[in-house]
Structure formats: C-alpha cells, structure tokens
Coordinates of C-alpha atoms in Angstrom, one line a residue:
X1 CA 0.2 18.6 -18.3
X2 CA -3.6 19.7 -18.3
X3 CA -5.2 21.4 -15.7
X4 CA -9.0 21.5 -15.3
X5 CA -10.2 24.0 -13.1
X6 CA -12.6 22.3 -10.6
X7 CA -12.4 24.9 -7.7
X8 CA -15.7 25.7 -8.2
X9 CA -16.9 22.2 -8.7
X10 CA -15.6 21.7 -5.5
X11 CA -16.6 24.1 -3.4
X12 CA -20.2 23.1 -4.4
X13 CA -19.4 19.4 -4.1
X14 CA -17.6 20.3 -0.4
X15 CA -21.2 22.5 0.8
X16 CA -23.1 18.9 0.0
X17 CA -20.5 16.5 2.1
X18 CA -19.5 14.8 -1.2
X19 CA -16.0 13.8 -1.5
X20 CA -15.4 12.3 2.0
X21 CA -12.6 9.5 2.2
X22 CA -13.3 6.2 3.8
X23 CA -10.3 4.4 2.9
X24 CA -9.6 0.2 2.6
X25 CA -11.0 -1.8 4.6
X26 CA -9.0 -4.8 6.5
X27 CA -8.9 -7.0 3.2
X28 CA -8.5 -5.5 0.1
X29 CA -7.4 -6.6 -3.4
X30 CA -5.9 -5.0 -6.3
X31 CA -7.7 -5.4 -9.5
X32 CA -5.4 -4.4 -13.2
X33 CA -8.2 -3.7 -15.2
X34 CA -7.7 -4.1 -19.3
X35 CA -4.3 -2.9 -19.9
X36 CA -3.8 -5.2 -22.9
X37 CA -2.2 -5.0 -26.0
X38 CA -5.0 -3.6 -27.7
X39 CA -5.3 -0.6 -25.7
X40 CA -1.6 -0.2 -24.2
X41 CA 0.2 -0.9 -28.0
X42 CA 0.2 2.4 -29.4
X43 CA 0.3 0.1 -32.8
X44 CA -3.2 -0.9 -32.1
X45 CA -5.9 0.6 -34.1
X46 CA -7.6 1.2 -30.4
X47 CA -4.2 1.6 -28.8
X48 CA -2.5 4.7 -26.6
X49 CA 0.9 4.9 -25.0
X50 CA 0.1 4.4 -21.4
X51 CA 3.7 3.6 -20.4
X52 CA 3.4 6.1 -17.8
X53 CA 0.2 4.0 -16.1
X54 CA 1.7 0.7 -17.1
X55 CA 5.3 2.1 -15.2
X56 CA 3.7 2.8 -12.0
X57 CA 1.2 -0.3 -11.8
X58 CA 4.7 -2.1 -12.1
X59 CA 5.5 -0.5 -8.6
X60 CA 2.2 -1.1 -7.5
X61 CA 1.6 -4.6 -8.5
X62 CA 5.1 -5.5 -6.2
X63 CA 4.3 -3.8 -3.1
X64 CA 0.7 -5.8 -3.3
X65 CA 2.5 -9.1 -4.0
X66 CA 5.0 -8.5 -0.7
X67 CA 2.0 -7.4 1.3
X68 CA 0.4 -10.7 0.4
X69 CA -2.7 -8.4 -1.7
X70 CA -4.8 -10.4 -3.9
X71 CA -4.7 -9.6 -7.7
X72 CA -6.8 -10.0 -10.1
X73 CA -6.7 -8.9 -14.0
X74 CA -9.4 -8.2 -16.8
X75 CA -9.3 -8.2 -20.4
X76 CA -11.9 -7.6 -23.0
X77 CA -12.2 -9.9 -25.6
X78 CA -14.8 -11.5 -28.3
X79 CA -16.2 -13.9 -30.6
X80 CA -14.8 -13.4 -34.6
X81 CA -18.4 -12.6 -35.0
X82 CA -18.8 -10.2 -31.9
X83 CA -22.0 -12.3 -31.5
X84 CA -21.3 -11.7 -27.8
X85 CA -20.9 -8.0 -27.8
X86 CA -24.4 -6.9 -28.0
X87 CA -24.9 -3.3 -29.5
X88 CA -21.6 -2.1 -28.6
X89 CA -20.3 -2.4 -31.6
X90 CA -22.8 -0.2 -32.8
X91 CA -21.5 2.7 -30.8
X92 CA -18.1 1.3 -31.3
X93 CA -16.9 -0.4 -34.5
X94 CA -13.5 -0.9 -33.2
X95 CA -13.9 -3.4 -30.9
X96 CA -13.5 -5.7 -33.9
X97 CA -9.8 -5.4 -32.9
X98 CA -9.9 -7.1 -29.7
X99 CA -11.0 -10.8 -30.8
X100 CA -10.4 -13.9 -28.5
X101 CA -7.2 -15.5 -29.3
X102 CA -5.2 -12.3 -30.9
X103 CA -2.4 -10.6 -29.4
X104 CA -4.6 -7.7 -28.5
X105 CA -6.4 -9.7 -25.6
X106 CA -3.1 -10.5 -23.9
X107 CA -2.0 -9.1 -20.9
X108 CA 0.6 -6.3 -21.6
X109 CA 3.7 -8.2 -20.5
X110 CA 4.9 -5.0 -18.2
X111 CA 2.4 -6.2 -15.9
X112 CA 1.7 -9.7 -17.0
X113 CA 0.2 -11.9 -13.9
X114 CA 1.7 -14.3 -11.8
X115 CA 0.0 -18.2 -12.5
X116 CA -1.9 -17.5 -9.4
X117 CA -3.3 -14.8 -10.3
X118 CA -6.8 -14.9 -12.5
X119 CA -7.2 -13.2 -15.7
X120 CA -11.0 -13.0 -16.2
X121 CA -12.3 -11.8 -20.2
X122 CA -15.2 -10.1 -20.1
X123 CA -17.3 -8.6 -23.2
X124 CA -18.7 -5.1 -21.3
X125 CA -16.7 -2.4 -19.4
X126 CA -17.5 -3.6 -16.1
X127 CA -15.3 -6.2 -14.7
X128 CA -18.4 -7.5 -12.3
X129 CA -20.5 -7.1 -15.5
X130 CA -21.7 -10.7 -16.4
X131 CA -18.4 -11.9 -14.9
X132 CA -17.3 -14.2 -11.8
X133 CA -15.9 -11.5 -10.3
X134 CA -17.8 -10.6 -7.1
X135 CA -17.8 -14.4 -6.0
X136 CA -14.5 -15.0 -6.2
X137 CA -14.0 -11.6 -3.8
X138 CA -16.2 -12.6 -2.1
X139 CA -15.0 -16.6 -1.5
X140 CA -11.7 -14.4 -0.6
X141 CA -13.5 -12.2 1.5
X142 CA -12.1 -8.8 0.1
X143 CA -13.5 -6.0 1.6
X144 CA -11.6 -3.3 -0.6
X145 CA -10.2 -2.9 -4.1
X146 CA -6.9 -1.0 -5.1
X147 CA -8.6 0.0 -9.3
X148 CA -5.5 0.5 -12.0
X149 CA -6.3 0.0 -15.3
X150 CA -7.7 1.9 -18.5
X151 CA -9.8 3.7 -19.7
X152 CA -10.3 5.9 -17.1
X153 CA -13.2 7.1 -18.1
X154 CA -15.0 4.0 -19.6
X155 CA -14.2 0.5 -17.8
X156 CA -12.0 1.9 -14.8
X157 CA -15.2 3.6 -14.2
X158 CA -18.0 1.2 -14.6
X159 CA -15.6 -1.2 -12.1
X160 CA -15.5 1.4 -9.4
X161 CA -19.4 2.2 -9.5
X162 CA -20.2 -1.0 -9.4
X163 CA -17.8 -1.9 -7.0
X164 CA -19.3 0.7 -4.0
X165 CA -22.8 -0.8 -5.2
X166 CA -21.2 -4.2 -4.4
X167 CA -20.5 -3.0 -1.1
X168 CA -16.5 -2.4 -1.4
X169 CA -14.8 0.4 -0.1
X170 CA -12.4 1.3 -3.6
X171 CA -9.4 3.8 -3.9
X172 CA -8.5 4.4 -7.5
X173 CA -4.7 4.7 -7.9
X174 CA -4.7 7.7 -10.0
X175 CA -1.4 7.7 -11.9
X176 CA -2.3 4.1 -12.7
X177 CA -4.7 4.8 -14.6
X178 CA -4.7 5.9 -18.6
X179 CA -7.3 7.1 -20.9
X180 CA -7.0 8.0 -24.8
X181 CA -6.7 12.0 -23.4
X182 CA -6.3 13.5 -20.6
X183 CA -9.4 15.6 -20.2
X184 CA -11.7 12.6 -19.9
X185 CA -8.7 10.8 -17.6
X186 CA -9.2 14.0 -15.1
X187 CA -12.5 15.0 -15.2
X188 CA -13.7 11.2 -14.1
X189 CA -10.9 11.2 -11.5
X190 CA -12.5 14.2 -10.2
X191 CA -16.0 12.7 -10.4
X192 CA -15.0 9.1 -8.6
X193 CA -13.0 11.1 -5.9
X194 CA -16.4 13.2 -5.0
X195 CA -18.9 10.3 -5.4
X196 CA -17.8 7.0 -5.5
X197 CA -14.2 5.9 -4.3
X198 CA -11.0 7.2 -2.9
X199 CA -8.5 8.6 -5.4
X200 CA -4.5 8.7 -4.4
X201 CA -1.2 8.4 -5.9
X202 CA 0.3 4.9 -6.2
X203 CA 2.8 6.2 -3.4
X204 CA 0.4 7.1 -1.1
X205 CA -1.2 3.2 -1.8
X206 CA 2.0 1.7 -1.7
X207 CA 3.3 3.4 1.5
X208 CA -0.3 2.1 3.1
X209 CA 0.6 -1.6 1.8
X210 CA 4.0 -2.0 3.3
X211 CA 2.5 -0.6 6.6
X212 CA 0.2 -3.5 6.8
X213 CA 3.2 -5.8 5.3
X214 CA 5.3 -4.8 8.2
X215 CA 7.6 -4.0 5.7
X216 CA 10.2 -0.4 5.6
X217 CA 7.9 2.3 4.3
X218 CA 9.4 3.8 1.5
X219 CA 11.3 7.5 2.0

C-alpha cells in the first residue's frame, strides 16, 4: 500500500479551516459513477482491476437499497465517430474504446442496477455535465450524494466539484473508489476531503445508513 505524506499539507490546510466535515443531509442518494467494462475489465485497452472498489460498492449499494437511498449510475459512452466527444479525444485517443452499444458501456455486472434505478451516458467526466442529472435530484429532492465510482482522480472528481457547486452536501466513499494508480487515487482523496466533500470508509457510510434505516448497525 502507498503512503503519501500529507502531514505537512495538512497542517497548512488545518491553520486555514479547510477540511471541515458537514456530513449528509436529510435526503441523500448514492451515485455509482462509470464502473463499466471499459474501465473495471482489466482486458480493456482503458481497463484496471478495481475489484477491490467494485467489492465494497457491492456492500454499499445494499445497505442504500434497505435504507430506501436512491441510486443512480453513469456511464461514458459515444458516437462510432466520437462526433460527440469534442476535443477529448485529442488529449485522449482511447476513448475510441468506449462506443455506444459495446460491451464496454455496460454496467459491470458486480454492481449492475436494479430496473428502477437510472443509468444515465454521458460523453464528459462530470455526471451533471450536459446531463439530466441535477433535475432528476432535484424532482427527488436529494440533498446529499454518497460518490463511488472511478477514476478517482478524473470523473469521481469533476462529480464531486460540481456537486458542492450544485449545492449538495457529498461524502466520497473512499475505498469505493478506483483509479489507474494509486498516487493520483490518494492525492485527490486528500484534496476532496480538505476542499470539497466528506471522505469516509464504506463502513463508516454504511453504519450511518442502517441508523437512519432503523436497521442493526453492523459490529
């Protein structure tokens, strides 16, 4: 396991009153963000193994389905032509391997969805980025977003920024999220934890979700 050494990082961060927790709010949802084949399929020219992620978003996904948690999924996908990925492509050629209507745009089936629950395709690594996401929260009237999902570093990120500008209080669920290494999955933990969301172990979430539940906490 690779430790970065932030102690510095955060005594600076602590002397500015970055890093404070705030916690869900009274509604919250629990958003998979793009583990799909073409990243969780370490066969995929763009893939990892994230089975470690993917194994405790499994845990996750049930305690948010007992509490009665909202979940949503996104997946990136595009044209054959990637006329719809702008100049993405540019910076990265390899999104030619996640075309519409390809294995690599489904859902790992660890953590597949339920048929109530929306899988929304976007082309950017925002899942409010040109997407329907926001309304439908809002027409649900979420408050708070549980994040899982990969890369933790590129679209995990960009959904938890612009979920605080959206006004939603966000806890990442740290071991339920994956990136292609782990210095990049760490260092952006480190950064959403002191500027922009909560960061906690799955346990921690899960244990917070069976309290509301009414359900045994866990031991």
């Amino acid at each position: 396991m690779m430790h970065l050494d932030y102690t510095r990082a955060e005594a600076l961060y602590a002397s500015q009153d970055l890093g404070q927790e705030i916690g869900l709010g009274e509604r919250p949802a629990l958003l998979v963000v793009d583990f799909q084949l073409g990243f969780t399929d370490p066969a995929s020219p763009i893939g990892g193994d994230m089975s470690a992620a993917i194994e405790a978003t499994v845990e996750l996904l049930a305690a948010a389905r007992t509490a009665d948690v909202p979940v949503w999924y996104t997946v990136v996908g595009y044209r054959p032509d990637l006329a719809d990925a702008g100049v993405w492509p540019l910076k990265y050629p390899r999104l030619d391997a996640l075309r519409r209507n390809t294995p690599a745009v489904q859902v790992d089936p660890r953590v597949a969805p339920s048929d109530a629950e929306v899988v929304i395709l976007k082309q950017y690594a925002s899942a409010f980025f040109g997407t329907s996401l926001h309304s439908m929260l809002a027409a649900a009237r979420v408050d708070s977003l549980i994040v899982t999902g990969c890369t933790t570093s590129g679209c995990v990120r960009a959904t938890v920024v612009d979920g605080m500008q959206y006004g939603y209080r966000v806890v990442v669920a740290e071991d339920c999220c994956a990136d292609r290494d782990e210095a990049p999955h760490l260092a952006n933990l480190f950064d959403m934890r002191t500027k922009y969301a909560d960061v906690a172990p799955s346990g921690q979430i899960i244990k917070s979700l069976e309290l509301r539940s009414g359900q045994p906490s866990r031991t």
